[in-house]
PDB file of C-alpha atoms in Angstrom:
ATOM      1  CA  MET A   1       0.000   0.000   0.000  1.00 73.00           C
ATOM      2  CA  ALA A   2       1.377   3.388  -1.012  1.00 86.00           C
ATOM      3  CA  ASN A   3       2.289   5.907   1.670  1.00 92.00           C
ATOM      4  CA  TYR A   4       2.878   8.855  -0.680  1.00 95.00           C
ATOM      5  CA  HIS A   5       0.271   9.966  -3.194  1.00 96.00           C
ATOM      6  CA  PRO A   6      -0.379  12.520  -5.948  1.00 96.00           C
ATOM      7  CA  TYR A   7      -1.657  15.796  -4.559  1.00 94.00           C
ATOM      8  CA  ASP A   8      -5.346  16.608  -4.955  1.00 94.00           C
ATOM      9  CA  GLU A   9      -4.909  19.129  -7.778  1.00 94.00           C
ATOM     10  CA  LEU A  10      -3.125  16.466  -9.825  1.00 95.00           C
ATOM     11  CA  LEU A  11      -5.879  13.915  -9.235  1.00 96.00           C
ATOM     12  CA  MET A  12      -8.516  16.501 -10.097  1.00 94.00           C
ATOM     13  CA  SER A  13      -6.769  17.316 -13.382  1.00 94.00           C
ATOM     14  CA  PHE A  14      -6.533  13.595 -14.126  1.00 95.00           C
ATOM     15  CA  ALA A  15     -10.252  13.144 -13.505  1.00 94.00           C
ATOM     16  CA  ALA A  16     -10.938  16.025 -15.897  1.00 91.00           C
ATOM     17  CA  GLY A  17      -8.654  14.529 -18.568  1.00 91.00           C
ATOM     18  CA  GLN A  18      -6.371  17.557 -18.481  1.00 93.00           C
ATOM     19  CA  LEU A  19      -2.982  16.044 -17.610  1.00 95.00           C
ATOM     20  CA  PRO A  20      -0.163  15.835 -20.154  1.00 95.00           C
ATOM     21  CA  ASN A  21       0.376  12.320 -21.480  1.00 95.00           C
ATOM     22  CA  SER A  22       3.406  11.526 -19.326  1.00 96.00           C
ATOM     23  CA  LEU A  23       1.771  12.567 -16.062  1.00 96.00           C
ATOM     24  CA  GLY A  24      -1.455  10.833 -17.063  1.00 96.00           C
ATOM     25  CA  LEU A  25       0.509   7.618 -17.543  1.00 96.00           C
ATOM     26  CA  MET A  26       2.206   7.952 -14.159  1.00 97.00           C
ATOM     27  CA  VAL A  27      -1.003   8.720 -12.270  1.00 97.00           C
ATOM     28  CA  SER A  28      -2.696   5.767 -13.988  1.00 96.00           C
ATOM     29  CA  CYS A  29       0.059   3.438 -12.790  1.00 96.00           C
ATOM     30  CA  HIS A  30      -0.335   4.751  -9.236  1.00 96.00           C
ATOM     31  CA  LEU A  31      -4.120   4.352  -9.358  1.00 96.00           C
ATOM     32  CA  GLU A  32      -3.783   0.700 -10.311  1.00 93.00           C
ATOM     33  CA  LYS A  33      -2.158   0.061  -6.914  1.00 89.00           C
ATOM     34  CA  CYS A  34      -3.934   2.656  -4.770  1.00 95.00           C
ATOM     35  CA  SER A  35      -7.624   2.217  -3.962  1.00 95.00           C
ATOM     36  CA  SER A  36      -7.680   5.439  -1.923  1.00 95.00           C
ATOM     37  CA  CYS A  37      -6.664   7.589  -4.885  1.00 96.00           C
ATOM     38  CA  ARG A  38      -9.031   5.667  -7.187  1.00 96.00           C
ATOM     39  CA  ASP A  39     -11.880   6.617  -4.860  1.00 95.00           C
ATOM     40  CA  THR A  40     -10.736  10.248  -4.908  1.00 95.00           C
ATOM     41  CA  VAL A  41     -10.675  10.286  -8.720  1.00 95.00           C
ATOM     42  CA  LYS A  42     -14.183   8.779  -8.829  1.00 93.00           C
ATOM     43  CA  THR A  43     -15.370  11.547  -6.497  1.00 93.00           C
ATOM     44  CA  TYR A  44     -13.903  14.234  -8.750  1.00 92.00           C
ATOM     45  CA  GLU A  45     -15.395  12.582 -11.839  1.00 91.00           C
ATOM     46  CA  ALA A  46     -18.826  12.517 -10.196  1.00 90.00           C
ATOM     47  CA  LEU A  47     -18.432  16.157  -9.178  1.00 87.00           C
ATOM     48  CA  GLY A  48     -17.521  17.074 -12.753  1.00 74.00           C
ATOM     49  CA  GLY A  49     -20.596  15.225 -14.007  1.00 69.00           C
ATOM     50  CA  ASP A  50     -22.823  17.129 -11.570  1.00 59.00           C
ATOM     51  CA  ILE A  51     -21.369  20.437 -12.722  1.00 65.00           C
ATOM     52  CA  LEU A  52     -22.011  19.576 -16.370  1.00 59.00           C
ATOM     53  CA  ALA A  53     -25.531  18.431 -15.607  1.00 61.00           C
ATOM     54  CA  SER A  54     -26.351  21.697 -13.866  1.00 64.00           C
ATOM     55  CA  ALA A  55     -24.789  23.913 -16.549  1.00 57.00           C
ATOM     56  CA  GLU A  56     -27.011  25.981 -18.803  1.00 59.00           C
ATOM     57  CA  GLN A  57     -27.858  24.434 -22.142  1.00 58.00           C
ATOM     58  CA  VAL A  58     -26.114  25.938 -25.145  1.00 56.00           C
ATOM     59  CA  ASP A  59     -26.882  25.802 -28.844  1.00 61.00           C
ATOM     60  CA  VAL A  60     -24.743  23.405 -30.888  1.00 55.00           C
ATOM     61  CA  SER A  61     -24.330  22.847 -34.590  1.00 64.00           C
ATOM     62  CA  GLU A  62     -26.677  20.421 -36.342  1.00 63.00           C
ATOM     63  CA  ASP A  63     -23.824  18.152 -37.407  1.00 67.00           C
ATOM     64  CA  LEU A  64     -22.221  17.876 -33.943  1.00 54.00           C
ATOM     65  CA  LEU A  65     -23.587  14.361 -33.338  1.00 54.00           C
ATOM     66  CA  SER A  66     -22.323  12.972 -36.635  1.00 64.00           C
ATOM     67  CA  LYS A  67     -18.890  14.525 -36.100  1.00 58.00           C
ATOM     68  CA  THR A  68     -18.679  13.088 -32.587  1.00 53.00           C
ATOM     69  CA  LEU A  69     -19.641   9.593 -33.747  1.00 55.00           C
ATOM     70  CA  ALA A  70     -17.054   9.762 -36.525  1.00 61.00           C
ATOM     71  CA  LYS A  71     -14.416  10.797 -33.994  1.00 51.00           C
ATOM     72  CA  LEU A  72     -15.215   7.779 -31.832  1.00 48.00           C
ATOM     73  CA  GLU A  73     -14.580   5.470 -34.770  1.00 53.00           C
ATOM     74  CA  GLU A  74     -11.051   6.817 -35.337  1.00 53.00           C
ATOM     75  CA  PRO A  75      -8.051   4.716 -34.143  1.00 49.00           C
ATOM     76  CA  GLN A  76      -6.844   5.469 -30.643  1.00 44.00           C
ATOM     77  CA  SER A  77      -4.088   8.058 -30.496  1.00 41.00           C
ATOM     78  CA  ALA A  78      -1.184   8.485 -28.104  1.00 40.00           C
ATOM     79  CA  ASN A  79      -3.161  11.254 -26.411  1.00 40.00           C
ATOM     80  CA  ASP A  80      -5.915   8.929 -25.170  1.00 48.00           C
ATOM     81  CA  ARG A  81      -6.215   8.465 -21.411  1.00 48.00           C
ATOM     82  CA  PHE A  82      -4.016   5.638 -20.205  1.00 46.00           C
ATOM     83  CA  ILE A  83      -6.048   4.201 -17.360  1.00 45.00           C
ATOM     84  CA  GLY A  84      -7.339   0.721 -18.099  1.00 44.00           C
ATOM     85  CA  GLN A  85      -5.678   0.530 -21.526  1.00 45.00           C
ATOM     86  CA  HIS A  86      -3.300  -2.286 -22.382  1.00 41.00           C
ATOM     87  CA  ASN A  87      -1.515  -4.138 -25.118  1.00 40.00           C
ATOM     88  CA  SER A  88      -3.964  -6.417 -26.919  1.00 38.00           C
ATOM     89  CA  LYS A  89      -1.463  -9.289 -27.003  1.00 43.00           C
ATOM     90  CA  GLU A  90      -1.674  -9.593 -23.211  1.00 45.00           C
ATOM     91  CA  VAL A  91       1.602 -11.546 -23.088  1.00 41.00           C
ATOM     92  CA  ILE A  92       2.695  -9.364 -20.206  1.00 42.00           C
ATOM     93  CA  ALA A  93       4.436  -9.972 -16.900  1.00 46.00           C
ATOM     94  CA  SER A  94       1.982  -9.310 -14.107  1.00 60.00           C
ATOM     95  CA  LYS A  95       4.320  -6.861 -12.405  1.00 76.00           C
ATOM     96  CA  ILE A  96       4.078  -4.419 -15.326  1.00 89.00           C
ATOM     97  CA  PRO A  97       1.178  -2.016 -14.651  1.00 91.00           C
ATOM     98  CA  ARG A  98      -1.436  -2.121 -17.392  1.00 91.00           C
ATOM     99  CA  PRO A  99      -0.931   1.521 -18.472  1.00 92.00           C
ATOM    100  CA  LEU A 100       2.759   0.748 -19.154  1.00 92.00           C
ATOM    101  CA  ARG A 101       2.176  -2.347 -21.265  1.00 90.00           C
ATOM    102  CA  ARG A 102       1.992  -0.452 -24.535  1.00 88.00           C
ATOM    103  CA  PHE A 103       5.586   0.698 -23.913  1.00 88.00           C
ATOM    104  CA  ILE A 104       7.054  -2.376 -22.202  1.00 86.00           C
ATOM    105  CA  PRO A 105       6.165  -5.520 -24.158  1.00 73.00           C
ATOM    106  CA  SER A 106       7.352  -8.130 -21.694  1.00 77.00           C
ATOM    107  CA  ASP A 107       9.439  -7.479 -18.583  1.00 87.00           C
ATOM    108  CA  PHE A 108      11.684  -4.843 -17.043  1.00 91.00           C
ATOM    109  CA  ASP A 109      14.638  -7.226 -17.334  1.00 89.00           C
ATOM    110  CA  GLU A 110      14.301  -7.344 -21.127  1.00 87.00           C
ATOM    111  CA  LEU A 111      14.488  -3.596 -21.706  1.00 91.00           C
ATOM    112  CA  ASP A 112      17.478  -2.096 -23.500  1.00 91.00           C
ATOM    113  CA  TRP A 113      18.834  -0.328 -20.413  1.00 94.00           C
ATOM    114  CA  SER A 114      21.631   2.182 -20.909  1.00 92.00           C
ATOM    115  CA  GLY A 115      23.813   4.354 -18.703  1.00 84.00           C
ATOM    116  CA  MET A 116      27.324   5.379 -17.757  1.00 68.00           C
ATOM    117  CA  SER A 117      27.437   3.002 -14.780  1.00 82.00           C
ATOM    118  CA  LYS A 118      26.597  -0.674 -14.354  1.00 87.00           C
ATOM    119  CA  ASN A 119      24.881   0.247 -11.091  1.00 91.00           C
ATOM    120  CA  ILE A 120      22.555   2.925 -12.503  1.00 90.00           C
ATOM    121  CA  LYS A 121      20.662   2.389 -15.753  1.00 94.00           C
ATOM    122  CA  GLU A 122      17.908   4.242 -17.564  1.00 93.00           C
ATOM    123  CA  PHE A 123      15.375   3.597 -20.308  1.00 95.00           C
ATOM    124  CA  THR A 124      13.519   6.403 -22.110  1.00 94.00           C
ATOM    125  CA  LEU A 125       9.850   5.864 -22.941  1.00 95.00           C
ATOM    126  CA  LYS A 126       8.719   7.226 -26.294  1.00 92.00           C
ATOM    127  CA  ILE A 127       5.664   9.211 -25.283  1.00 93.00           C
ATOM    128  CA  ASP A 128       4.060  11.983 -27.310  1.00 91.00           C
ATOM    129  CA  ASP A 129       4.536  14.808 -24.803  1.00 93.00           C
ATOM    130  CA  GLU A 130       6.139  18.173 -25.574  1.00 91.00           C
ATOM    131  CA  GLN A 131       6.413  19.232 -21.928  1.00 93.00           C
ATOM    132  CA  TYR A 132       7.829  16.198 -20.137  1.00 95.00           C
ATOM    133  CA  THR A 133      10.479  13.524 -20.603  1.00 94.00           C
ATOM    134  CA  THR A 134       9.626  10.093 -19.238  1.00 96.00           C
ATOM    135  CA  LYS A 135      12.240   7.561 -18.139  1.00 94.00           C
ATOM    136  CA  LEU A 136      12.647   4.396 -16.133  1.00 96.00           C
ATOM    137  CA  PHE A 137      15.609   4.341 -13.753  1.00 94.00           C
ATOM    138  CA  ARG A 138      17.096   1.166 -12.340  1.00 95.00           C
ATOM    139  CA  ILE A 139      19.394   1.329  -9.314  1.00 95.00           C
ATOM    140  CA  LYS A 140      21.225  -1.814  -8.294  1.00 96.00           C
ATOM    141  CA  ALA A 141      20.520  -3.109  -4.793  1.00 97.00           C
ATOM    142  CA  GLY A 142      22.442  -1.108  -2.207  1.00 96.00           C
ATOM    143  CA  LYS A 143      23.791   1.400  -4.723  1.00 94.00           C
ATOM    144  CA  VAL A 144      23.292   5.148  -4.618  1.00 90.00           C
ATOM    145  CA  LEU A 145      22.614   7.856  -7.183  1.00 85.00           C
ATOM    146  CA  PRO A 146      24.968  10.859  -7.195  1.00 81.00           C
ATOM    147  CA  GLU A 147      23.710  13.720  -5.068  1.00 83.00           C
ATOM    148  CA  HIS A 148      21.602  16.044  -7.197  1.00 82.00           C
ATOM    149  CA  THR A 149      18.967  18.720  -7.265  1.00 82.00           C
ATOM    150  CA  HIS A 150      16.474  19.605  -9.999  1.00 81.00           C
ATOM    151  CA  GLU A 151      16.160  22.399 -12.541  1.00 84.00           C
ATOM    152  CA  GLY A 152      12.404  21.882 -12.621  1.00 87.00           C
ATOM    153  CA  ASN A 153       9.875  19.324 -11.409  1.00 90.00           C
ATOM    154  CA  GLU A 154      10.499  15.586 -11.261  1.00 92.00           C
ATOM    155  CA  PHE A 155       7.632  13.231 -10.480  1.00 95.00           C
ATOM    156  CA  THR A 156       8.747   9.748  -9.411  1.00 95.00           C
ATOM    157  CA  LEU A 157       6.734   6.569  -8.995  1.00 97.00           C
ATOM    158  CA  VAL A 158       8.426   3.550  -7.409  1.00 97.00           C
ATOM    159  CA  MET A 159       7.670   0.520  -9.587  1.00 95.00           C
ATOM    160  CA  GLU A 160       9.729  -2.175  -7.880  1.00 95.00           C
ATOM    161  CA  GLY A 161      11.905  -2.386  -4.792  1.00 96.00           C
ATOM    162  CA  SER A 162      12.484   0.643  -2.615  1.00 96.00           C
ATOM    163  CA  PHE A 163      14.873   3.533  -2.023  1.00 96.00           C
ATOM    164  CA  SER A 164      15.636   6.029   0.684  1.00 94.00           C
ATOM    165  CA  ASP A 165      17.052   9.537   0.880  1.00 88.00           C
ATOM    166  CA  ARG A 166      17.775  11.918   3.728  1.00 81.00           C
ATOM    167  CA  THR A 167      14.128  12.267   4.689  1.00 81.00           C
ATOM    168  CA  CYS A 168      12.102   9.144   3.878  1.00 91.00           C
ATOM    169  CA  ASP A 169      11.898   5.550   2.693  1.00 95.00           C
ATOM    170  CA  TYR A 170       9.890   4.980  -0.487  1.00 96.00           C
ATOM    171  CA  HIS A 171       8.337   1.696  -1.593  1.00 96.00           C
ATOM    172  CA  ALA A 172       6.430   0.310  -4.581  1.00 94.00           C
ATOM    173  CA  GLY A 173       3.458   2.527  -5.420  1.00 95.00           C
ATOM    174  CA  ASP A 174       4.802   5.645  -3.707  1.00 97.00           C
ATOM    175  CA  PHE A 175       4.450   8.874  -5.701  1.00 97.00           C
ATOM    176  CA  ILE A 176       7.078  11.569  -5.030  1.00 93.00           C
ATOM    177  CA  LEU A 177       7.540  15.132  -6.270  1.00 91.00           C
ATOM    178  CA  ALA A 178      10.990  16.743  -6.233  1.00 87.00           C
ATOM    179  CA  ASP A 179      11.624  20.324  -7.379  1.00 87.00           C
ATOM    180  CA  THR A 180      14.287  23.024  -7.345  1.00 80.00           C
ATOM    181  CA  SER A 181      14.242  23.090  -3.535  1.00 85.00           C
ATOM    182  CA  THR A 182      15.099  19.372  -3.316  1.00 83.00           C
ATOM    183  CA  THR A 183      18.643  18.074  -2.923  1.00 84.00           C
ATOM    184  CA  HIS A 184      18.929  14.360  -2.304  1.00 82.00           C
ATOM    185  CA  GLN A 185      20.910  11.185  -2.926  1.00 87.00           C
ATOM    186  CA  PRO A 186      18.577   8.200  -3.403  1.00 90.00           C
ATOM    187  CA  ARG A 187      19.912   4.816  -2.314  1.00 94.00           C
ATOM    188  CA  ALA A 188      18.319   1.499  -3.295  1.00 96.00           C
ATOM    189  CA  ALA A 189      17.570  -0.966  -0.512  1.00 96.00           C
ATOM    190  CA  MET A 190      19.885  -3.913  -0.065  1.00 96.00           C
ATOM    191  CA  ASP A 191      17.205  -6.530  -0.737  1.00 95.00           C
ATOM    192  CA  GLY A 192      16.744  -5.828  -4.459  1.00 94.00           C
ATOM    193  CA  ASP A 193      17.076  -3.450  -7.399  1.00 96.00           C
ATOM    194  CA  CYS A 194      14.886  -0.347  -7.357  1.00 96.00           C
ATOM    195  CA  ILE A 195      13.018   0.580 -10.545  1.00 96.00           C
ATOM    196  CA  CYS A 196      11.356   3.986 -10.734  1.00 96.00           C
ATOM    197  CA  LEU A 197       9.256   5.759 -13.343  1.00 97.00           C
ATOM    198  CA  ALA A 198      10.313   9.413 -13.596  1.00 94.00           C
ATOM    199  CA  VAL A 199       8.594  12.287 -15.403  1.00 96.00           C
ATOM    200  CA  MET A 200      10.679  15.473 -15.709  1.00 92.00           C
ATOM    201  CA  ASP A 201      10.211  18.889 -17.246  1.00 92.00           C
ATOM    202  CA  ALA A 202      13.925  19.777 -16.844  1.00 86.00           C
ATOM    203  CA  PRO A 203      17.198  17.856 -16.437  1.00 81.00           C
ATOM    204  CA  LEU A 204      18.683  16.755 -13.150  1.00 75.00           C
ATOM    205  CA  LYS A 205      21.456  18.970 -11.801  1.00 79.00           C
ATOM    206  CA  MET A 206      24.266  17.052 -10.133  1.00 75.00           C
ATOM    207  CA  THR A 207      25.975  18.593  -7.123  1.00 77.00           C
ATOM    208  CA  GLY A 208      29.404  17.960  -5.661  1.00 61.00           C
ATOM    209  CA  MET A 209      32.682  18.053  -7.578  1.00 55.00           C
ATOM    210  CA  PHE A 210      32.207  14.791  -9.487  1.00 49.00           C
ATOM    211  CA  GLY A 211      28.528  15.416 -10.092  1.00 51.00           C
ATOM    212  CA  ARG A 212      29.132  18.815 -11.666  1.00 50.00           C
ATOM    213  CA  MET A 213      31.416  17.139 -14.210  1.00 50.00           C
ATOM    214  CA  LEU A 214      28.434  15.031 -15.352  1.00 52.00           C
ATOM    215  CA  ASN A 215      25.988  17.898 -15.864  1.00 48.00           C
ATOM    216  CA  PRO A 216      26.954  18.632 -19.515  1.00 49.00           C
ATOM    217  CA  PHE A 217      26.075  15.029 -20.392  1.00 47.00           C
ATOM    218  CA  LEU A 218      22.578  15.333 -18.897  1.00 47.00           C
ATOM    219  CA  ARG A 219      21.343  18.049 -21.241  1.00 48.00           C
TER     220      ARG A 219
END
């Protein structure tokens, strides 16, 4: 059970279908594991329905219905909401959340991980999103990321394993926001690799002498 959750404004935007693709994907993955946040989203969706029902009627064009029906028959695009959607092949490891299955065909272990260290790997998800970059990070058991801060916002969802920093321990399902005020050094637990889904609107900014040498490579 998750101990850290998306804030209410984020869940409200998700319920209204207003999140960018990358954040919509991340929130969907969290909702699959968190009944509390699912209930909150249902409440916001019901509230939105009540508001629409009580709104004044407006005139619409005569061909609105035919245009809407034609739109529904079009193939699904990358901008569709992620929750509940999945790869039709369904040959998927159970530990992969359903919203991620269109990007990860089998298992985390089979991804083409890359990185400058054998202890820290990353995999970039190809998502149609002009605002955010979406990556999976894998930290070997017991290993630590270089100390860093952020040039913008980074949303993190723990997929497998756990990690800790100076303030907290985070486990599978936990949803964390780091921003320009955050400086931390995540360390994976000793009992297994930690895999996190990260959505960023700006690069990480390494601190410390060695970390600053890496910053040009993170642009």
